[in-house]
Short mmCIF file of C-alpha atoms and ligand atoms in Angstrom, two decimals:
data_model
loop_
_atom_site.label_atom_id
_atom_site.label_comp_id
_atom_site.label_asym_id
_atom_site.label_seq_id
_atom_site.Cartn_x
_atom_site.Cartn_y
_atom_site.Cartn_z
CA MET M 8 166.06 74.81 -87.13
CA SER M 9 166.15 75.22 -83.28
CA ALA M 10 164.04 74.77 -80.20
CA ALA M 11 165.09 77.47 -77.74
CA ASN M 12 163.96 77.52 -74.08
CA PHE M 13 163.03 73.85 -74.25
CA ARG M 14 161.28 72.46 -71.21
CA LEU M 15 159.19 69.45 -70.43
CA ARG M 16 156.51 69.63 -67.82
CA LEU M 17 155.19 66.49 -66.21
CA LEU M 18 151.43 67.09 -66.25
CA GLY M 19 150.83 63.83 -64.37
CA THR M 20 152.98 61.05 -62.91
CA GLY M 21 150.28 58.50 -61.74
CA THR M 22 149.29 55.09 -62.95
CA SER M 23 145.96 54.43 -64.69
CA SER M 24 143.83 54.72 -61.54
CA GLY M 25 145.56 57.92 -60.34
CA VAL M 26 146.70 58.45 -56.78
CA PRO M 27 144.86 58.56 -54.46
CA ALA M 28 142.80 55.75 -55.79
CA ILE M 29 139.01 55.95 -55.31
CA GLY M 30 137.99 54.53 -51.96
CA CYS M 31 141.52 53.52 -50.83
CA ASP M 32 142.78 54.26 -47.30
CA CYS M 33 146.33 53.01 -47.74
CA PRO M 34 149.21 55.21 -46.46
CA THR M 35 149.90 56.78 -49.87
CA CYS M 36 146.25 57.50 -50.68
CA THR M 37 145.75 59.16 -47.34
CA SER M 38 149.20 60.86 -47.30
CA ASP M 39 149.14 64.70 -46.80
CA ASP M 40 152.44 64.93 -48.80
CA PRO M 41 151.51 66.69 -52.08
CA ARG M 42 154.08 64.52 -53.84
CA ASP M 43 151.73 61.60 -53.24
CA ARG M 44 148.98 63.07 -55.31
CA ARG M 45 149.34 61.93 -58.92
CA LEU M 46 147.12 62.69 -61.93
CA ARG M 47 147.43 60.33 -64.86
CA THR M 48 150.77 60.37 -66.68
CA SER M 49 151.29 62.80 -69.60
CA ALA M 50 153.57 65.71 -70.36
CA ALA M 51 153.74 69.03 -72.15
CA VAL M 52 156.80 69.99 -74.23
CA GLN M 53 157.33 73.73 -74.60
CA PHE M 54 159.86 75.65 -76.60
CA THR M 55 160.37 78.64 -78.89
CA ASP M 56 160.77 77.89 -82.55
CA HIS M 57 163.23 79.50 -85.07
CA ALA M 58 160.68 82.24 -85.84
CA GLY M 59 160.26 83.13 -82.20
CA GLN M 60 156.86 81.45 -81.79
CA SER M 61 156.17 79.59 -78.51
CA ARG M 62 155.06 76.00 -79.10
CA THR M 63 153.36 73.43 -76.89
CA ILE M 64 153.28 69.76 -77.85
CA LEU M 65 151.44 67.22 -75.68
CA ILE M 66 152.65 63.78 -75.04
CA ASP M 67 149.46 61.85 -74.31
CA VAL M 68 146.14 63.47 -73.30
CA SER M 69 144.98 61.95 -70.03
CA PRO M 70 141.45 61.90 -68.64
CA ASP M 71 142.77 64.52 -66.22
CA HIS M 72 143.84 66.82 -69.07
CA ARG M 73 141.48 69.68 -68.27
CA GLU M 74 142.70 69.96 -64.73
CA GLN M 75 146.36 69.47 -65.86
CA ALA M 76 146.06 72.22 -68.52
CA LEU M 77 144.51 74.62 -66.02
CA ARG M 78 147.28 74.01 -63.50
CA ALA M 79 149.98 74.49 -66.16
CA GLY M 80 148.33 77.45 -67.76
CA LEU M 81 148.30 75.83 -71.16
CA ASN M 82 146.69 78.03 -73.85
CA ARG M 83 147.71 76.49 -77.11
CA CYS M 84 148.60 73.11 -78.61
CA ASP M 85 150.91 72.61 -81.64
CA GLY M 86 150.66 68.86 -81.88
CA ILE M 87 149.88 65.74 -79.91
CA LEU M 88 152.07 62.65 -79.61
CA LEU M 89 150.31 59.49 -78.39
CA THR M 90 152.33 56.63 -76.92
CA HIS M 91 149.32 54.23 -77.20
CA SER M 92 145.54 54.21 -76.91
CA HIS M 93 144.98 53.11 -73.27
CA VAL M 94 142.29 55.07 -71.51
CA ASP M 95 144.72 56.75 -69.06
CA HIS M 96 146.75 58.20 -72.03
CA ALA M 97 144.15 59.09 -74.64
CA PHE M 98 140.73 59.62 -73.16
CA GLY M 99 141.30 63.33 -72.54
CA LEU M 100 141.21 63.90 -76.28
CA ASP M 101 137.81 65.60 -76.16
CA GLU M 102 139.36 68.42 -74.13
CA VAL M 103 141.58 69.55 -77.06
CA ARG M 104 138.57 71.18 -78.64
CA ARG M 105 139.43 74.16 -76.48
CA TYR M 106 142.81 74.46 -78.32
CA ASN M 107 140.85 74.31 -81.62
CA ALA M 108 138.70 77.21 -80.49
CA LEU M 109 141.72 79.20 -79.15
CA MET M 110 143.85 78.70 -82.25
CA GLY M 111 141.15 78.41 -84.93
CA THR M 112 142.82 75.32 -86.47
CA ALA M 113 142.59 71.57 -86.39
CA LEU M 114 145.27 69.73 -84.42
CA ASP M 115 147.83 67.21 -85.66
CA LEU M 116 147.65 63.89 -83.80
CA TYR M 117 150.82 61.68 -84.22
CA ALA M 118 150.45 58.00 -83.40
CA ASP M 119 151.10 54.62 -84.86
CA GLU M 120 148.35 53.02 -86.99
CA PRO M 121 146.93 50.59 -84.35
CA THR M 122 146.60 53.55 -81.93
CA LEU M 123 144.93 55.68 -84.59
CA GLN M 124 142.45 52.95 -85.41
CA ASP M 125 141.37 52.84 -81.74
CA ILE M 126 141.15 56.63 -81.60
CA ARG M 127 139.02 56.88 -84.74
CA ARG M 128 136.66 54.26 -83.25
CA VAL M 129 136.34 55.68 -79.73
CA PHE M 130 136.16 59.36 -80.88
CA ARG M 131 133.79 58.60 -83.78
CA HIS M 132 131.81 61.72 -82.78
CA SER M 133 134.87 63.81 -83.68
CA PHE M 134 136.00 62.03 -86.86
CA HIS M 135 132.49 61.58 -88.28
CA SER M 136 130.91 64.71 -86.87
CA ASP M 137 128.62 65.00 -89.94
CA GLN M 138 126.74 61.94 -88.44
CA ASN M 139 126.10 63.62 -85.05
CA GLN M 140 122.44 64.46 -84.55
CA ASN M 141 123.35 67.98 -83.33
CA ASP M 142 126.06 70.34 -84.54
CA SER M 143 128.09 69.54 -81.39
CA PHE M 144 131.37 71.15 -80.16
CA VAL M 145 133.77 68.34 -80.99
CA ALA M 146 137.65 68.15 -81.29
CA ARG M 147 139.00 68.74 -84.75
CA ILE M 148 141.87 66.42 -85.19
CA VAL M 149 144.08 65.51 -88.15
CA THR M 150 145.67 62.05 -87.85
CA ARG M 151 149.34 61.80 -88.70
CA PRO M 152 150.51 58.10 -88.80
CA ILE M 153 154.01 57.51 -87.54
CA ALA M 154 156.10 54.40 -87.32
CA PRO M 155 158.86 53.02 -85.13
CA LEU M 156 162.33 54.50 -85.76
CA GLN M 157 161.02 56.75 -88.56
CA GLU M 158 161.91 60.31 -87.52
CA PHE M 159 159.75 63.31 -88.12
CA TRP M 160 159.93 67.02 -87.20
CA ILE M 161 157.43 69.32 -85.43
CA HIS M 162 158.30 73.04 -85.53
CA GLY M 163 162.06 72.34 -85.37
CA LEU M 164 161.92 69.51 -82.84
CA ARG M 165 163.12 66.11 -84.11
CA VAL M 166 160.95 63.26 -82.88
CA LEU M 167 162.07 59.63 -83.12
CA PRO M 168 159.44 57.06 -82.18
CA LEU M 169 160.86 54.16 -80.19
CA PRO M 170 159.29 50.71 -79.95
CA LEU M 171 158.66 49.74 -76.27
CA LEU M 172 157.17 46.53 -74.87
CA HIS M 173 154.07 47.15 -72.60
CA GLY M 174 153.58 43.55 -71.68
CA ARG M 175 152.93 41.80 -75.02
CA GLN M 176 151.80 44.98 -76.71
CA GLU M 177 154.28 47.15 -78.65
CA ILE M 178 153.79 50.90 -77.94
CA LEU M 179 155.85 53.95 -78.60
CA GLY M 180 158.29 55.99 -76.57
CA PHE M 181 160.00 59.07 -78.04
CA ARG M 182 163.46 60.52 -78.37
CA LEU M 183 163.21 64.27 -78.72
CA GLU M 184 166.04 66.54 -79.78
CA ALA M 185 166.85 69.67 -81.66
CA PRO M 186 170.05 71.02 -83.18
CA GLU M 187 171.79 73.69 -81.11
CA SER M 188 169.90 72.85 -77.96
CA GLY M 189 171.28 71.82 -74.59
CA GLY M 190 169.84 69.92 -71.62
CA PRO M 191 167.29 68.45 -70.99
CA LEU M 192 167.71 67.57 -74.77
CA PRO M 193 168.21 65.03 -76.11
CA LEU M 194 165.35 63.64 -74.03
CA GLY M 195 163.89 60.10 -73.89
CA TYR M 196 160.23 59.64 -72.93
CA CYS M 197 159.42 56.02 -72.08
CA THR M 198 156.19 55.49 -70.16
CA ASP M 199 154.18 52.30 -69.97
CA CYS M 200 156.88 49.66 -70.60
CA SER M 201 158.02 46.39 -69.15
CA ALA M 202 160.97 46.13 -71.42
CA ILE M 203 162.89 48.21 -73.93
CA PRO M 204 164.01 46.35 -77.13
CA PRO M 205 167.68 46.63 -78.10
CA GLN M 206 167.03 48.87 -81.14
CA SER M 207 165.30 51.37 -78.86
CA LEU M 208 168.08 51.15 -76.23
CA ALA M 209 170.60 51.94 -78.99
CA ALA M 210 168.45 54.91 -80.12
CA LEU M 211 168.37 56.20 -76.51
CA ALA M 212 172.22 56.43 -76.45
CA GLY M 213 173.41 59.87 -75.36
CA VAL M 214 170.13 61.23 -73.94
CA ASP M 215 170.64 63.89 -71.28
CA THR M 216 167.32 63.26 -69.56
CA LEU M 217 165.19 60.13 -69.44
CA ILE M 218 161.57 59.84 -68.35
CA LEU M 219 160.94 56.22 -67.49
CA ASP M 220 158.02 54.08 -66.40
CA MET M 221 158.13 52.68 -62.78
CA LEU M 222 154.83 51.33 -61.30
CA ARG M 223 155.95 49.92 -58.00
CA GLU M 224 158.46 47.53 -56.29
CA ARG M 225 156.42 44.40 -56.78
CA SER M 226 156.55 42.71 -60.21
CA HIS M 227 153.91 43.52 -62.79
CA GLN M 228 153.16 42.13 -66.31
CA THR M 229 153.12 45.38 -68.16
CA HIS M 230 155.18 47.92 -66.14
CA LEU M 231 158.76 48.22 -64.85
CA THR M 232 159.40 47.64 -61.18
CA LEU M 233 161.69 49.96 -59.23
CA GLY M 234 164.50 47.47 -59.51
CA GLN M 235 164.06 47.02 -63.30
CA ALA M 236 163.74 50.79 -63.85
CA VAL M 237 166.90 51.51 -61.88
CA GLU M 238 168.83 48.80 -63.82
CA LEU M 239 167.54 50.15 -67.21
CA ALA M 240 168.30 53.73 -66.20
CA ARG M 241 171.87 52.83 -65.32
CA SER M 242 172.38 51.02 -68.67
CA ILE M 243 171.00 53.96 -70.59
CA GLY M 244 173.11 56.36 -68.55
CA ALA M 245 171.24 59.65 -68.82
CA ARG M 246 172.51 62.50 -66.69
CA ARG M 247 169.05 62.67 -65.08
CA THR M 248 166.38 60.00 -64.95
CA VAL M 249 162.83 60.82 -63.69
CA LEU M 250 160.44 57.93 -62.94
CA VAL M 251 156.70 58.27 -63.70
CA HIS M 252 153.50 56.20 -63.89
CA MET M 253 153.63 55.37 -60.17
CA GLY M 254 150.87 53.55 -58.34
CA HIS M 255 149.82 53.92 -54.73
CA GLU M 256 152.40 51.47 -53.53
CA VAL M 257 154.94 54.22 -54.04
CA LEU M 258 154.98 56.38 -50.97
CA HIS M 259 157.21 59.24 -52.12
CA ARG M 260 159.35 59.83 -49.06
CA GLU M 261 159.98 56.11 -48.55
CA VAL M 262 160.84 55.20 -52.18
CA VAL M 263 162.90 58.30 -52.92
CA ALA M 264 165.28 57.34 -50.14
CA LYS M 265 166.08 54.08 -51.97
CA LEU M 266 167.19 55.76 -55.24
CA PRO M 267 170.74 56.05 -56.45
CA ALA M 268 172.21 59.45 -57.52
CA GLY M 269 170.81 60.66 -60.87
CA ILE M 270 167.48 58.90 -60.53
CA GLU M 271 164.54 60.65 -59.02
CA LEU M 272 160.77 60.24 -58.63
CA GLY M 273 158.60 62.49 -60.83
CA VAL M 274 156.16 64.86 -59.20
CA ASP M 275 153.10 66.37 -60.89
CA GLY M 276 153.98 69.79 -62.28
CA MET M 277 157.73 69.16 -62.27
CA GLU M 278 159.47 71.15 -65.02
CA LEU M 279 162.61 69.80 -66.63
CA SER M 280 164.64 72.59 -68.33
CA ALA M 281 168.24 73.53 -69.01
ZN1 LIG L 327 149.40 53.97 -68.55
ZN1 LIG L 328 145.91 53.45 -51.96
ZN1 LIG L 329 149.20 51.48 -70.94
#
């Protein structure tokens, strides 16, 4: 088992409303720095499996997915990992029907049971397409329930779901790794959290690269602040930490100047590879 040429592309690094926010004239929303334009947070993991086949796995499918896929040149999907069912992470799911068409197969969707319940309800037209009035072009998805700290494998990539606290709600982060692979693996992906429970912190030990939630500097009930994210990043100790899910209070050039070595702000389209 191996995952050669592993890379993770940040498809989006913005909070739920995106940046710029509709109708806002704040310095970030009116900035002409391209680093201040953020589609909703999600990522594409790409690697070559042991048989030489290139693989693309999505982490969340944002409402901006179509635009993100076009920008990144995505043309296949070998699995979808969902962190939780919030609109900004899951409501692009209709767009995956294009991968169904390109590949001629249904797609595996990995998520915890509460997330899958929401997805089956919201995307009823996909899961109960026999009840649609017309024979419509809907996504074909196979649900694969996963559970915290129960590892599974996708095409040679080991995935360990990590419980994260998103306010009072428990959602999932992921630790990704593959035997015989170097940086940025092992990689931790922890968006949408306000705290990381001890068992997940233990499971993140030794990651090379950490993707970590950071909404803004002011406190928030369901997201990490800059100060909290920096403190957590230091305690986890990855070689490289990249902050994502930023709101319009984060003006890139101002906030990046406040970061210690080894911690950086994510930018849409950023590719993390060896
Ligand atoms: Zn979010
Ligand atoms: Zn704004
Ligand atoms: Zn959320």
